[in-house]
Amino acid sequence: MASDGSIPELKTRLQNGDNEAAYEVYSQYAGRLRALAQSRLTVSLAARISADDVLQSAFRSFFIAAREGQLDLDRQ
């Protein structure tokens, strides 16, 4: 399915189970989220958990919420 790349459109596609939309979201945000996690992990915590672990956990939670219709794009 072609995408206009808008957040509301991706949200709708995710809720409809579109795997391509999930890949688009992951592709757009994985690098940013990994960098954020790496910048926030303390040295002692980084010895026990990797930024990739944080990334996977965050995306799992995100995709579960998307599937269940729990994403609120109007809330900031």
Short mmCIF file of the C-alpha atoms (twelve columns), coordinates in Angstrom:
data_MODEL
# 
_entry.id   MODEL 
# 
loop_
_atom_site.group_PDB 
_atom_site.id 
_atom_site.type_symbol 
_atom_site.label_atom_id 
_atom_site.label_alt_id 
_atom_site.label_comp_id 
_atom_site.label_asym_id 
_atom_site.label_seq_id 
_atom_site.Cartn_x 
_atom_site.Cartn_y 
_atom_site.Cartn_z 
_atom_site.pdbx_PDB_model_num 
ATOM 1  C CA . MET A 1  0.000  0.000  0.000  1 
ATOM 2  C CA . ALA A 2  1.363  3.446  -0.888 1 
ATOM 3  C CA . SER A 3  1.900  5.801  1.981  1 
ATOM 4  C CA . ASP A 4  1.742  9.558  2.274  1 
ATOM 5  C CA . GLY A 5  3.874  9.153  5.415  1 
ATOM 6  C CA . SER A 6  1.594  11.166 7.676  1 
ATOM 7  C CA . ILE A 7  1.332  10.134 11.300 1 
ATOM 8  C CA . PRO A 8  -2.495 9.822  11.280 1 
ATOM 9  C CA . GLU A 9  -2.352 7.725  8.108  1 
ATOM 10 C CA . LEU A 10 0.321  5.442  9.586  1 
ATOM 11 C CA . LYS A 11 -1.704 5.129  12.794 1 
ATOM 12 C CA . THR A 12 -4.760 4.002  10.831 1 
ATOM 13 C CA . ARG A 13 -2.739 1.504  8.837  1 
ATOM 14 C CA . LEU A 14 -1.127 0.128  12.011 1 
ATOM 15 C CA . GLN A 15 -4.541 -0.339 13.614 1 
ATOM 16 C CA . ASN A 16 -5.613 -2.233 10.499 1 
ATOM 17 C CA . GLY A 17 -2.665 -4.613 10.865 1 
ATOM 18 C CA . ASP A 18 -0.610 -3.262 7.944  1 
ATOM 19 C CA . ASN A 19 2.893  -4.711 8.376  1 
ATOM 20 C CA . GLU A 20 4.333  -2.279 5.832  1 
ATOM 21 C CA . ALA A 21 3.173  0.610  8.041  1 
ATOM 22 C CA . ALA A 22 4.927  -0.993 10.995 1 
ATOM 23 C CA . TYR A 23 8.115  -1.219 8.950  1 
ATOM 24 C CA . GLU A 24 7.787  2.451  7.927  1 
ATOM 25 C CA . VAL A 25 7.412  3.546  11.548 1 
ATOM 26 C CA . TYR A 26 10.344 1.402  12.632 1 
ATOM 27 C CA . SER A 27 12.525 2.691  9.780  1 
ATOM 28 C CA . GLN A 28 11.752 6.324  10.562 1 
ATOM 29 C CA . TYR A 29 12.257 6.189  14.306 1 
ATOM 30 C CA . ALA A 30 14.577 3.305  15.253 1 
ATOM 31 C CA . GLY A 31 17.804 5.236  14.795 1 
ATOM 32 C CA . ARG A 32 16.535 8.216  16.749 1 
ATOM 33 C CA . LEU A 33 15.232 6.100  19.599 1 
ATOM 34 C CA . ARG A 34 18.449 4.048  19.783 1 
ATOM 35 C CA . ALA A 35 20.535 7.252  19.953 1 
ATOM 36 C CA . LEU A 36 18.257 8.665  22.650 1 
ATOM 37 C CA . ALA A 37 18.499 5.479  24.716 1 
ATOM 38 C CA . GLN A 38 22.294 5.419  24.371 1 
ATOM 39 C CA . SER A 39 22.548 9.032  25.498 1 
ATOM 40 C CA . ARG A 40 20.399 8.401  28.590 1 
ATOM 41 C CA . LEU A 41 21.877 5.130  29.845 1 
ATOM 42 C CA . THR A 42 24.315 5.587  32.696 1 
ATOM 43 C CA . VAL A 43 27.571 3.628  32.553 1 
ATOM 44 C CA . SER A 44 26.441 1.198  35.248 1 
ATOM 45 C CA . LEU A 45 23.057 0.638  33.610 1 
ATOM 46 C CA . ALA A 46 24.621 0.284  30.156 1 
ATOM 47 C CA . ALA A 47 26.666 -2.608 31.531 1 
ATOM 48 C CA . ARG A 48 23.403 -4.487 32.193 1 
ATOM 49 C CA . ILE A 49 21.128 -3.349 29.376 1 
ATOM 50 C CA . SER A 50 21.803 -2.190 25.830 1 
ATOM 51 C CA . ALA A 51 20.176 0.602  23.866 1 
ATOM 52 C CA . ASP A 52 18.858 -2.099 21.516 1 
ATOM 53 C CA . ASP A 53 17.053 -3.748 24.455 1 
ATOM 54 C CA . VAL A 54 15.396 -0.406 25.227 1 
ATOM 55 C CA . LEU A 55 14.546 0.048  21.548 1 
ATOM 56 C CA . GLN A 56 12.910 -3.368 21.265 1 
ATOM 57 C CA . SER A 57 10.921 -2.882 24.460 1 
ATOM 58 C CA . ALA A 58 9.701  0.556  23.388 1 
ATOM 59 C CA . PHE A 59 8.643  -0.619 19.941 1 
ATOM 60 C CA . ARG A 60 6.908  -3.676 21.372 1 
ATOM 61 C CA . SER A 61 4.863  -1.447 23.676 1 
ATOM 62 C CA . PHE A 62 4.174  0.988  20.839 1 
ATOM 63 C CA . PHE A 63 2.975  -1.681 18.402 1 
ATOM 64 C CA . ILE A 64 0.763  -3.333 21.019 1 
ATOM 65 C CA . ALA A 65 -0.829 0.049  21.799 1 
ATOM 66 C CA . ALA A 66 -1.283 0.752  18.075 1 
ATOM 67 C CA . ARG A 67 -2.911 -2.622 17.475 1 
ATOM 68 C CA . GLU A 68 -5.298 -2.094 20.381 1 
ATOM 69 C CA . GLY A 69 -6.235 1.440  19.318 1 
ATOM 70 C CA . GLN A 70 -4.667 3.074  22.358 1 
ATOM 71 C CA . LEU A 71 -2.623 5.716  20.527 1 
ATOM 72 C CA . ASP A 72 -3.830 9.251  21.191 1 
ATOM 73 C CA . LEU A 73 -2.260 11.604 18.665 1 
ATOM 74 C CA . ASP A 74 -4.158 14.610 20.023 1 
ATOM 75 C CA . ARG A 75 -2.547 14.370 23.466 1 
ATOM 76 C CA . GLN A 76 0.808  16.090 23.866 1 
# 
